[in-house]
Coordinates of C-alpha atoms in Angstrom, one line a residue:
Chain A
X5 CA 0.0 0.0 0.0
X6 CA 1.5 3.3 -1.1
X7 CA 1.4 6.4 1.2
X8 CA -0.2 9.6 0.0
X9 CA 3.3 11.1 -0.5
X10 CA 4.5 8.1 -2.5
X11 CA 1.4 8.3 -4.7
X12 CA 2.0 12.0 -5.4
X13 CA 5.6 11.4 -6.4
X14 CA 4.5 8.4 -8.6
X15 CA 1.9 10.6 -10.4
X16 CA 4.5 13.4 -10.9
X17 CA 7.0 10.8 -12.4
X18 CA 4.2 9.5 -14.7
X19 CA 3.3 13.0 -16.0
X20 CA 7.0 13.7 -16.6
X21 CA 7.5 10.4 -18.4
X22 CA 4.5 11.0 -20.6
X23 CA 5.9 14.4 -21.6
X24 CA 9.2 12.8 -22.4
X25 CA 7.5 10.1 -24.5
X26 CA 5.7 12.8 -26.5
X27 CA 9.1 14.4 -27.2
X28 CA 10.5 11.1 -28.5
X29 CA 7.6 9.9 -30.7
X30 CA 5.4 13.0 -31.2
X31 CA 2.2 13.8 -29.4
X32 CA 0.0 11.8 -31.7
X33 CA 1.9 8.6 -30.9
X34 CA 1.3 8.7 -27.2
X35 CA -2.1 8.4 -25.5
X36 CA -3.2 8.5 -21.9
X37 CA -6.8 8.2 -22.8
X38 CA -8.3 5.8 -20.2
X39 CA -10.4 3.9 -22.7
X40 CA -7.7 3.5 -25.3
X41 CA -5.4 2.2 -22.5
X42 CA -8.2 -0.2 -21.5
X43 CA -8.5 -1.4 -25.2
X44 CA -4.8 -2.2 -25.2
X45 CA -5.1 -3.9 -21.9
X46 CA -7.5 -6.6 -22.9
X47 CA -6.8 -9.8 -24.8
X48 CA -8.5 -12.8 -26.4
X49 CA -7.9 -15.0 -23.3
X50 CA -10.3 -12.8 -21.3
X51 CA -7.6 -11.1 -19.3
X52 CA -7.8 -7.4 -18.4
X53 CA -4.8 -5.3 -17.3
X54 CA -3.9 -1.7 -16.8
X55 CA -1.3 0.9 -18.0
X56 CA -0.3 4.5 -17.7
X57 CA 0.0 5.2 -21.4
X58 CA 0.1 3.6 -24.8
X59 CA 3.0 4.5 -27.1
X60 CA 3.3 3.8 -30.8
X61 CA 7.0 4.0 -31.8
X62 CA 7.8 4.3 -35.5
X63 CA 11.4 3.0 -35.6
X64 CA 14.1 1.2 -33.6
X65 CA 15.8 4.5 -32.4
X66 CA 12.5 5.6 -30.9
X67 CA 12.1 2.2 -29.2
X68 CA 15.7 2.5 -27.8
X69 CA 15.0 6.0 -26.4
X70 CA 11.7 5.0 -24.8
X71 CA 13.4 2.0 -23.2
X72 CA 16.3 4.0 -21.9
X73 CA 13.9 6.6 -20.4
X74 CA 11.9 3.9 -18.7
X75 CA 15.0 2.2 -17.5
X76 CA 16.2 5.4 -15.9
X77 CA 12.8 6.2 -14.3
X78 CA 12.0 2.6 -13.3
X79 CA 8.9 2.4 -15.4
X80 CA 7.7 -0.9 -16.6
X81 CA 7.3 -1.6 -20.3
X82 CA 4.8 -4.0 -21.9
X83 CA 5.6 -4.7 -25.6
X84 CA 2.5 -5.6 -27.6
X85 CA 1.5 -6.9 -31.0
X86 CA -2.1 -7.7 -31.7
X87 CA -2.8 -9.4 -28.3
X88 CA -4.0 -12.6 -29.8
X89 CA -1.5 -14.9 -27.9
X90 CA -4.1 -16.5 -25.5
X91 CA -1.8 -16.8 -22.5
X92 CA -1.8 -13.2 -21.1
X93 CA 1.8 -12.7 -22.1
X94 CA 1.2 -9.1 -23.5
X95 CA -1.1 -8.1 -20.6
X96 CA 0.2 -4.9 -19.0
X97 CA 0.2 -4.2 -15.3
X98 CA 0.7 -0.5 -14.7
X99 CA 3.4 0.6 -17.0
X100 CA 3.9 1.9 -20.5
X101 CA 2.2 -0.2 -23.2
X102 CA 4.4 -0.3 -26.3
X103 CA 2.3 -1.2 -29.4
X104 CA 4.1 -2.0 -32.6
X105 CA 1.3 -1.2 -35.0
X106 CA 3.3 1.6 -36.7
X107 CA 6.4 -0.6 -37.1
X108 CA 4.7 -2.7 -39.8
X109 CA 7.0 -2.6 -42.8
X110 CA 8.4 -5.5 -44.9
X111 CA 11.8 -4.0 -45.4
X112 CA 13.4 -6.5 -47.8
X113 CA 12.5 -9.6 -49.7
X114 CA 15.7 -11.4 -50.8
X115 CA 14.9 -14.5 -52.8
X116 CA 18.4 -15.5 -53.7
X117 CA 19.6 -15.4 -50.1
X118 CA 16.3 -16.9 -48.9
X119 CA 15.2 -14.3 -46.3
X120 CA 12.8 -11.5 -45.6
X121 CA 13.4 -8.6 -43.3
X122 CA 10.4 -7.4 -41.4
X123 CA 9.4 -5.0 -38.6
X124 CA 7.6 -6.6 -35.7
X125 CA 4.1 -5.2 -36.5
X126 CA 3.8 -6.9 -39.9
X127 CA 0.8 -9.3 -39.8
X128 CA 1.1 -12.8 -41.2
X129 CA -1.6 -12.3 -43.8
X130 CA 0.3 -9.2 -45.1
X131 CA 3.6 -11.2 -45.4
X132 CA 1.9 -14.1 -47.0
X133 CA 0.3 -11.8 -49.7
X134 CA 3.6 -10.1 -50.4
X135 CA 5.6 -13.4 -50.6
X136 CA 3.0 -15.0 -52.9
X137 CA 4.0 -12.5 -55.6
X138 CA 7.4 -14.2 -55.7
X139 CA 5.9 -17.8 -55.3
X140 CA 7.5 -17.9 -51.9
X141 CA 6.2 -18.4 -48.4
X142 CA 7.0 -18.1 -44.7
X143 CA 5.9 -21.6 -43.6
X144 CA 4.6 -20.6 -40.1
X145 CA 0.9 -20.3 -40.3
X146 CA -0.9 -19.6 -36.9
X147 CA -4.6 -20.1 -36.7
X148 CA -4.9 -16.4 -36.0
X149 CA -2.9 -15.4 -39.1
X150 CA -5.3 -12.6 -40.1
X151 CA -4.6 -10.8 -36.8
X152 CA -1.3 -12.1 -35.5
X153 CA 1.9 -10.1 -36.0
X154 CA 5.4 -11.5 -36.7
X155 CA 6.8 -9.8 -33.5
X156 CA 4.1 -11.3 -31.4
X157 CA 4.6 -14.7 -32.9
X158 CA 8.4 -14.5 -32.3
X159 CA 7.8 -13.6 -28.7
X160 CA 5.2 -16.3 -28.2
X161 CA 7.1 -19.0 -30.0
X162 CA 4.1 -19.6 -32.2
X163 CA 3.4 -22.5 -34.5
X164 CA 0.5 -23.3 -36.7
X165 CA -1.2 -25.5 -39.3
X166 CA 2.0 -26.5 -41.2
X167 CA 3.8 -27.6 -38.0
X168 CA 3.8 -31.3 -39.1
X169 CA 6.5 -30.5 -41.6
X170 CA 7.9 -27.1 -40.7
X171 CA 7.8 -27.0 -36.9
X172 CA 7.4 -23.7 -35.1
X173 CA 8.7 -20.2 -35.6
X174 CA 11.9 -20.8 -33.6
X175 CA 13.1 -22.9 -36.6
X176 CA 12.6 -20.0 -39.0
X177 CA 14.3 -17.0 -37.5
X178 CA 17.8 -16.3 -38.9
X179 CA 18.5 -13.2 -36.9
X180 CA 17.0 -10.4 -34.8
X181 CA 17.5 -6.8 -33.9
X182 CA 16.8 -6.4 -30.2
X183 CA 16.6 -3.4 -27.9
X184 CA 17.8 -4.3 -24.4
X185 CA 16.3 -3.0 -21.3
X186 CA 19.1 -0.4 -21.0
X187 CA 18.3 1.0 -24.4
X188 CA 21.3 -0.6 -26.1
X189 CA 20.6 -2.1 -29.6
X190 CA 22.1 -5.5 -30.5
X191 CA 22.0 -7.5 -33.7
X192 CA 22.1 -11.3 -33.2
X193 CA 22.1 -14.1 -35.7
X194 CA 22.7 -13.2 -39.3
X195 CA 21.2 -13.3 -42.7
X196 CA 22.8 -16.7 -43.5
X197 CA 21.3 -20.1 -42.9
X198 CA 24.5 -21.3 -41.1
X199 CA 25.7 -19.2 -38.2
X200 CA 27.8 -20.1 -35.2
X201 CA 27.8 -17.1 -33.0
X202 CA 28.6 -18.5 -29.6
X203 CA 25.6 -19.1 -27.4
X204 CA 22.4 -18.9 -29.6
X205 CA 20.9 -15.7 -28.3
X206 CA 18.5 -15.6 -31.2
X207 CA 16.8 -18.8 -30.1
X208 CA 16.8 -17.6 -26.5
X209 CA 14.9 -14.4 -27.5
X210 CA 12.3 -16.4 -29.5
X211 CA 9.6 -17.3 -27.1
X212 CA 10.9 -15.0 -24.3
X213 CA 7.6 -13.0 -24.4
X214 CA 9.3 -9.6 -24.4
X215 CA 10.9 -10.3 -21.0
X216 CA 14.5 -10.1 -22.1
X217 CA 14.5 -7.6 -24.9
X218 CA 12.3 -5.9 -27.5
X219 CA 12.4 -7.3 -31.0
X220 CA 12.5 -4.4 -33.5
X221 CA 13.5 -6.3 -36.6
X222 CA 13.6 -9.9 -37.7
X223 CA 15.3 -11.8 -40.5
X224 CA 13.0 -14.7 -41.4
X225 CA 13.9 -17.7 -43.5
X226 CA 11.6 -18.2 -46.5
X227 CA 11.1 -21.1 -48.9
X228 CA 9.5 -21.5 -52.4
X229 CA 5.8 -22.2 -52.2
X230 CA 5.0 -25.8 -53.2
X231 CA 3.9 -26.3 -56.8
X232 CA 0.9 -28.2 -55.6
X233 CA -0.8 -29.6 -52.4
X234 CA -3.0 -32.6 -52.4
X235 CA -5.6 -33.0 -49.7
X236 CA -7.6 -35.7 -48.0
X237 CA -10.3 -35.2 -45.4
X238 CA -11.0 -38.6 -43.8
X239 CA -13.8 -39.2 -41.3
X240 CA -13.4 -41.8 -38.5
X241 CA -16.0 -43.3 -36.2
X242 CA -13.6 -43.5 -33.4
X243 CA -10.9 -40.9 -32.4
X244 CA -8.5 -43.8 -31.8
X245 CA -8.8 -44.7 -35.5
X246 CA -8.1 -41.2 -36.6
X247 CA -5.0 -41.1 -34.4
X248 CA -3.8 -44.5 -35.6
X249 CA -4.2 -43.2 -39.2
X250 CA -1.7 -40.4 -38.3
X251 CA 0.8 -43.1 -37.2
X252 CA 0.1 -45.1 -40.4
X253 CA 1.0 -42.1 -42.5
X254 CA 4.1 -41.3 -40.5
X255 CA 5.3 -44.9 -40.9
X256 CA 4.6 -44.8 -44.7
X257 CA 7.4 -42.2 -45.3
X258 CA 4.9 -39.6 -46.5
X259 CA 5.7 -36.2 -44.9
X260 CA 2.5 -34.1 -44.9
X261 CA 2.8 -30.4 -44.3
X262 CA -0.7 -30.4 -42.8
X263 CA -2.1 -33.1 -40.4
X264 CA -5.0 -31.4 -38.7
X265 CA -7.7 -32.9 -36.5
X266 CA -11.2 -32.0 -35.5
X267 CA -13.4 -34.1 -33.2
X268 CA -16.9 -35.2 -34.2
X269 CA -18.7 -32.4 -32.3
X270 CA -16.8 -29.7 -34.3
X271 CA -17.7 -31.5 -37.5
X272 CA -21.3 -31.6 -36.5
X273 CA -21.5 -27.9 -35.9
X274 CA -19.5 -27.1 -39.1
X275 CA -20.9 -29.6 -41.5
X276 CA -22.5 -26.9 -43.7
X277 CA -19.0 -25.6 -44.6
X278 CA -18.0 -28.8 -46.4
X279 CA -21.5 -29.4 -47.7
X280 CA -21.5 -33.0 -46.7
X281 CA -23.5 -35.3 -44.4
X282 CA -20.3 -37.0 -43.2
X283 CA -20.1 -37.8 -39.5
X284 CA -17.3 -38.6 -37.2
X285 CA -13.8 -37.4 -36.2
X286 CA -12.0 -35.6 -39.0
X287 CA -8.4 -35.9 -40.1
X288 CA -7.2 -33.4 -42.7
X289 CA -4.0 -34.3 -44.5
X290 CA -2.2 -32.0 -46.9
X291 CA 0.9 -33.1 -48.8
X292 CA 3.1 -30.8 -50.8
X293 CA 4.3 -32.2 -54.1
X294 CA 4.9 -31.3 -57.7
X295 CA 2.1 -31.6 -60.3
X296 CA 3.5 -34.7 -61.9
X297 CA 3.6 -36.6 -58.6
X298 CA 0.2 -35.4 -57.4
X299 CA -1.9 -38.4 -58.5
X300 CA 0.6 -40.9 -57.2
X301 CA 0.8 -39.2 -53.8
X302 CA -3.0 -39.0 -53.5
X303 CA -3.4 -42.7 -54.4
X304 CA -0.8 -43.6 -51.7
X305 CA -2.7 -41.4 -49.2
X306 CA -6.0 -43.0 -50.1
X307 CA -4.6 -46.5 -49.7
X308 CA -3.5 -45.7 -46.2
X309 CA -6.6 -43.9 -45.1
X310 CA -9.1 -46.4 -46.5
X311 CA -7.9 -49.0 -44.0
X312 CA -9.6 -47.2 -41.2
X313 CA -12.0 -44.7 -42.8
X314 CA -15.0 -45.3 -45.0
X315 CA -15.7 -41.7 -45.9
X316 CA -12.9 -39.7 -47.5
X317 CA -13.1 -36.4 -49.4
X318 CA -10.1 -35.8 -51.8
X319 CA -8.8 -32.7 -53.4
X320 CA -6.3 -32.8 -56.2
X321 CA -5.1 -29.2 -55.6
X322 CA -5.7 -26.0 -53.5
X323 CA -8.5 -24.9 -55.8
X324 CA -10.5 -28.1 -55.4
X325 CA -9.7 -28.0 -51.6
X326 CA -11.2 -24.5 -51.4
X327 CA -14.3 -25.5 -53.4
X328 CA -14.8 -28.4 -51.0
X329 CA -14.3 -26.3 -48.0
X330 CA -11.8 -28.7 -46.4
X331 CA -9.3 -26.2 -44.8
X332 CA -12.1 -23.7 -44.3
X333 CA -13.6 -26.1 -41.9
X334 CA -10.3 -26.5 -40.0
X335 CA -9.8 -22.7 -39.9
X336 CA -13.3 -22.4 -38.6
X337 CA -12.4 -24.3 -35.4
X338 CA -12.4 -21.2 -33.3
X339 CA -15.6 -19.6 -34.8
X340 CA -17.4 -22.9 -34.7
X341 CA -16.5 -23.2 -31.0
X342 CA -18.1 -19.9 -30.4
X343 CA -21.2 -21.0 -32.2
X344 CA -21.2 -24.3 -30.3
X345 CA -20.9 -22.4 -27.0
X346 CA -23.7 -20.1 -27.9
X347 CA -25.9 -23.0 -28.9
X348 CA -25.2 -24.8 -25.7
X349 CA -25.4 -21.9 -23.2
X350 CA -27.8 -19.5 -25.0
X351 CA -25.8 -16.5 -23.7
X352 CA -22.7 -14.6 -24.9
X353 CA -19.9 -17.1 -24.6
X354 CA -16.2 -17.0 -24.0
X355 CA -14.0 -19.6 -25.7
X356 CA -11.0 -20.9 -23.7
X357 CA -8.4 -22.7 -25.7
X358 CA -5.8 -25.0 -24.1
X359 CA -2.5 -25.7 -25.8
X360 CA -0.6 -28.9 -24.9
X361 CA 1.7 -31.1 -26.9
X362 CA 2.3 -34.8 -26.5
X363 CA 4.2 -37.5 -28.5
X364 CA 2.1 -38.3 -31.6
X365 CA 2.0 -42.0 -30.7
X366 CA 0.1 -41.2 -27.5
X367 CA -2.5 -38.9 -29.0
X368 CA -5.4 -41.4 -28.9
X369 CA -4.9 -42.0 -25.2
X370 CA -4.5 -38.4 -24.4
X371 CA -7.7 -37.4 -26.2
X372 CA -9.6 -40.1 -24.4
X373 CA -8.2 -39.0 -21.0
X374 CA -9.2 -35.3 -21.7
X375 CA -12.8 -36.3 -22.6
X376 CA -13.1 -38.2 -19.3
X377 CA -11.9 -35.2 -17.2
X378 CA -14.3 -32.9 -19.1
X379 CA -17.2 -35.2 -18.0
X380 CA -16.1 -34.9 -14.4
X381 CA -16.3 -31.1 -14.7
X382 CA -19.5 -31.1 -16.8
X383 CA -17.9 -28.9 -19.5
X384 CA -19.0 -29.3 -23.1
X385 CA -15.6 -29.8 -24.8
X386 CA -14.4 -29.6 -28.3
X387 CA -11.1 -31.0 -29.4
X388 CA -9.1 -30.1 -32.4
X389 CA -5.5 -29.3 -33.2
X390 CA -2.3 -30.2 -35.0
X391 CA -2.2 -34.0 -35.0
X392 CA 1.0 -34.1 -37.0
X393 CA 3.1 -32.6 -34.2
X394 CA 1.0 -33.8 -31.2
X395 CA -0.3 -30.3 -30.4
X396 CA -3.9 -30.4 -29.3
X397 CA -6.3 -27.6 -28.4
X398 CA -9.2 -28.7 -26.1
X399 CA -11.7 -25.9 -26.1
X400 CA -14.4 -25.2 -23.5
X401 CA -17.1 -22.5 -23.6
X402 CA -18.2 -20.6 -20.6
X403 CA -20.6 -17.6 -20.2
X404 CA -18.8 -14.3 -20.7
X405 CA -19.9 -12.9 -17.4
X406 CA -19.2 -15.8 -15.0
X407 CA -16.0 -15.5 -12.9
X408 CA -16.9 -18.7 -11.0
X409 CA -17.0 -20.7 -14.1
X410 CA -13.7 -19.0 -15.2
X411 CA -12.0 -20.3 -12.1
X412 CA -13.4 -23.7 -12.6
X413 CA -12.1 -23.7 -16.2
X414 CA -8.6 -22.9 -14.9
X415 CA -8.8 -25.9 -12.6
X416 CA -9.9 -28.0 -15.5
X417 CA -7.0 -26.9 -17.6
X418 CA -4.6 -27.7 -14.9
X419 CA -5.8 -31.3 -15.0
X420 CA -5.3 -31.3 -18.8
X421 CA -1.7 -30.1 -18.3
X422 CA -1.2 -33.0 -15.9
X423 CA -2.4 -35.4 -18.5
X424 CA 0.1 -33.9 -21.0
X425 CA 3.0 -34.5 -18.5
X426 CA 1.8 -38.0 -17.7
X427 CA 2.1 -38.9 -21.4
X428 CA 5.6 -37.2 -21.6
X429 CA 4.4 -34.1 -23.3
X430 CA 4.6 -30.4 -22.4
X431 CA 2.1 -27.9 -20.9
X432 CA 2.6 -25.2 -23.6
X433 CA 3.1 -26.0 -27.3
X434 CA 2.7 -22.7 -29.1
X435 CA 0.6 -20.2 -27.1
X436 CA 3.4 -19.4 -24.6
X437 CA 3.5 -19.2 -20.8
X438 CA 2.4 -15.6 -20.1
X439 CA 0.4 -15.4 -16.9
X440 CA -1.9 -18.4 -17.5
X441 CA 0.7 -21.1 -17.7
X442 CA 3.2 -19.9 -15.1
X443 CA 2.1 -22.5 -12.5
X444 CA 1.9 -25.0 -15.3
X445 CA 5.5 -24.4 -16.2
X446 CA 6.6 -24.8 -12.6
X447 CA 4.6 -28.0 -12.4
X448 CA 6.3 -29.3 -15.5
X449 CA 9.8 -28.6 -14.3
X450 CA 9.0 -30.2 -10.9
X451 CA 7.6 -33.2 -12.7
X452 CA 10.9 -33.4 -14.7
X453 CA 12.8 -33.0 -11.4
X454 CA 14.4 -30.0 -13.1
X455 CA 13.5 -27.0 -10.8
X456 CA 17.1 -25.9 -11.4
X457 CA 16.1 -25.0 -14.9
X458 CA 13.7 -22.5 -13.5
X459 CA 16.6 -21.0 -11.4
X460 CA 18.6 -20.7 -14.6
X461 CA 15.7 -19.0 -16.4
X462 CA 15.4 -16.5 -13.5
X463 CA 19.1 -15.9 -13.7
X464 CA 18.9 -15.2 -17.4
X465 CA 16.1 -12.7 -16.8
X466 CA 18.3 -10.9 -14.3
X467 CA 21.3 -10.8 -16.6
X468 CA 19.2 -9.2 -19.4
X469 CA 16.9 -7.1 -17.2
X470 CA 18.4 -6.4 -13.7
X471 CA 15.7 -3.8 -12.9
X472 CA 12.9 -6.0 -14.0
X473 CA 11.2 -3.4 -16.3
X474 CA 10.5 -5.5 -19.3
X475 CA 7.1 -7.3 -19.3
X476 CA 7.5 -8.2 -15.6
X477 CA 5.6 -11.0 -14.0
X478 CA 5.6 -13.2 -17.1
X479 CA 7.1 -16.7 -17.6
X480 CA 9.1 -17.0 -14.4
Chain B
X17 CA -36.9 2.8 -25.3
X18 CA -33.2 3.7 -25.2
X19 CA -32.8 1.4 -22.2
X20 CA -34.0 -1.6 -24.2
X21 CA -31.8 -0.7 -27.1
X22 CA -28.8 -0.4 -24.7
X23 CA -29.5 -3.9 -23.4
X24 CA -29.7 -5.3 -26.9
X25 CA -26.5 -3.5 -28.1
X26 CA -24.6 -4.6 -25.0
X27 CA -25.7 -8.2 -25.4
X28 CA -24.5 -8.2 -29.0
X29 CA -21.2 -6.6 -28.1
X30 CA -20.5 -9.0 -25.3
X31 CA -20.3 -11.8 -27.9
X32 CA -16.9 -10.4 -28.9
X33 CA -14.0 -12.5 -27.8
X34 CA -11.5 -9.7 -28.8
X35 CA -9.8 -12.1 -31.3
X36 CA -8.9 -9.3 -33.7
X37 CA -9.7 -11.2 -36.9
X38 CA -11.8 -8.3 -38.0
X39 CA -9.0 -5.6 -37.8
X40 CA -7.1 -6.1 -41.0
X41 CA -10.2 -5.8 -43.2
X42 CA -11.2 -2.4 -41.7
X43 CA -10.4 0.7 -43.9
X44 CA -9.7 2.8 -40.8
X45 CA -7.2 0.2 -39.4
X46 CA -4.3 2.3 -40.7
X47 CA -4.8 4.7 -37.8
X48 CA -3.4 1.9 -35.6
X49 CA -4.9 3.0 -32.4
X50 CA -7.3 0.3 -31.3
X51 CA -10.3 2.5 -30.9
X52 CA -10.3 2.9 -34.7
X53 CA -10.7 -0.8 -35.3
X54 CA -13.9 -2.9 -35.3
X55 CA -12.8 -4.8 -32.1
X56 CA -11.9 -1.5 -30.5
X57 CA -15.3 -0.1 -31.3
X58 CA -17.0 -3.1 -29.8
X59 CA -14.7 -2.7 -26.8
X60 CA -15.7 0.9 -26.6
X61 CA -19.4 0.0 -26.6
X62 CA -18.8 -2.5 -23.7
X63 CA -16.8 -0.1 -21.6
X64 CA -19.5 2.6 -22.1
X65 CA -22.6 0.5 -21.5
X66 CA -21.2 -1.9 -18.9
X67 CA -18.7 0.2 -17.1
X68 CA -20.1 3.7 -17.8
X69 CA -16.8 4.9 -19.3
X70 CA -16.6 7.0 -22.5
X71 CA -13.8 9.3 -23.5
X72 CA -13.5 11.8 -26.3
X73 CA -10.9 9.6 -28.1
X74 CA -13.1 6.5 -27.8
X75 CA -16.2 8.3 -29.1
X76 CA -14.0 9.6 -32.1
X77 CA -13.3 5.9 -32.9
X78 CA -17.1 5.2 -32.9
X79 CA -17.8 8.0 -35.3
X80 CA -14.9 7.0 -37.6
X81 CA -16.7 3.8 -38.6
X82 CA -17.6 3.9 -42.3
X83 CA -20.3 1.3 -41.9
X84 CA -18.9 -0.6 -44.9
X85 CA -19.3 -4.0 -43.1
X86 CA -16.0 -5.4 -44.3
X87 CA -15.4 -6.7 -40.8
X88 CA -18.6 -8.7 -40.6
X89 CA -17.4 -11.5 -42.8
X90 CA -14.5 -12.2 -40.4
X91 CA -16.2 -12.0 -37.1
X92 CA -16.3 -15.5 -35.5
X93 CA -19.0 -14.4 -33.1
X94 CA -21.2 -13.3 -36.1
X95 CA -21.7 -9.8 -34.6
X96 CA -23.2 -7.2 -37.0
X97 CA -20.5 -4.7 -36.0
X98 CA -21.8 -1.7 -38.1
X99 CA -25.3 -2.3 -36.7
X100 CA -23.9 -2.2 -33.1
X101 CA -21.9 1.0 -33.9
X102 CA -25.0 2.6 -35.6
X103 CA -27.1 1.9 -32.6
X104 CA -24.5 3.1 -30.1
X105 CA -24.2 6.4 -32.0
X106 CA -27.9 6.8 -31.6
X107 CA -27.6 6.1 -27.8
X108 CA -24.7 8.7 -27.6
X109 CA -26.8 11.3 -29.4
X110 CA -29.9 10.6 -27.4
X111 CA -28.1 10.8 -24.1
X112 CA -26.3 14.0 -25.1
X113 CA -22.9 12.6 -24.6
X114 CA -20.1 15.0 -25.2
X115 CA -19.2 14.6 -28.9
X116 CA -16.7 17.0 -30.4
X117 CA -17.6 18.7 -33.7
X118 CA -14.6 17.1 -35.3
X119 CA -16.1 13.6 -35.1
X120 CA -19.8 14.3 -35.6

């Protein structure tokens, strides 16, 4: 509890800092409007924070000056992309909110060297549109790609729909420009695919949720877009059969880019999209190949899937896939969950998405275990996710205005995290730790008898940020 | 009359999960400040009708909506955002909320 005198001093410092911020970025790029701050302190995971100002820097130099100012005055900084991370990692708690909406330029596309240079505020959809002009792509493809920014995804360690082949974003960052909490600017990694630069600080920053430094520029690895993708959407009566089909495909030597899963309830709600009366648990497979090989690959895929599924929709290329609505149904997982929640609860609904990863070979057991726990809690649950890399997203819907149910949901998700650990998985696959998974991370390290790793993480935080001004309270 | 409208508008706005899928389609998104985006406008409506907070800047965001409906296609909650904004403008005018000439 602050004394009256302390509060007055605090307010004076705040006014002074806001004045200084205006000098750095111009008065239009700083706001202390209560409601605008509130809008930047809310996220898609239902969390609500607070801040003293929102600042919109336009370049790295401005970021460095702001950080230096805040470091000197002991003001917390909360870097922010589009707040779609679902773990509370960009949630502010009383300091300056630094939004990267104005740093949204694609600076360079270099096809020969295979990289693109982007500012943190570039959205995935914008990058995809630009790269498609060169028949290239950045393979990371989060479900929220319309809204998510590259900077946010780097800090979250995001993945996406093509994880089965391409992994997550950490595998696709060549180098970063980072502003340290002191205001110093460092360039780590390089524009080359091979780079041995001592300890790999680039990989350390990826997934650090803005707690170690502020990413102001990124060099991303890009690859040619595939000539063709063939698709199969197979329906299975039992979840176990769908998961066994994943294993069959893996054993066959086919390497799909897409191996996505939706359970029967999601299919039921979204059947209109694929214009089919098909029922059951859905597995969507997408394999990249050249035009000449397409028919052969599709036949191989059909042979494997037919062993366990009686109903399969095939698409010879992306155009056919779009006409049949296959990926549209997968991308609609989130909207369909909202629709499902509204149908079930008849009131504005909040969708809570869990994010665990387990070894692919255990998926069928894990899905079964999650369904059993959901019954105990009496939650209507939908399950979907990235079967190819063992990343599943159980979703429950709760009324928007029900804090009691929200607490119950957190308890439920804790049980799901325990299931992930029991099957040698991990509590967070691609949504990050933020605020919601802090206890989960501690539980995981205890489970692994590796609490020392948490001490090391706390030590790293201190080395980077001794005054604890960068996104404090997150991860550890 | 306005009371009932307020309830209906708030009920619609509360369906928003703040996912941000709508933002990139909005012609005023280039302003960057969140109150000039569809999700920001819905947030503004919620803060006003649920928490009783309106500010000059937030109201400016409400009156910047072109009503084009580009956001509607991308809203997972199927909120008719321009309709919510139109009704909220009516509420603001009816209740004589301070609206600067610049945004009228």
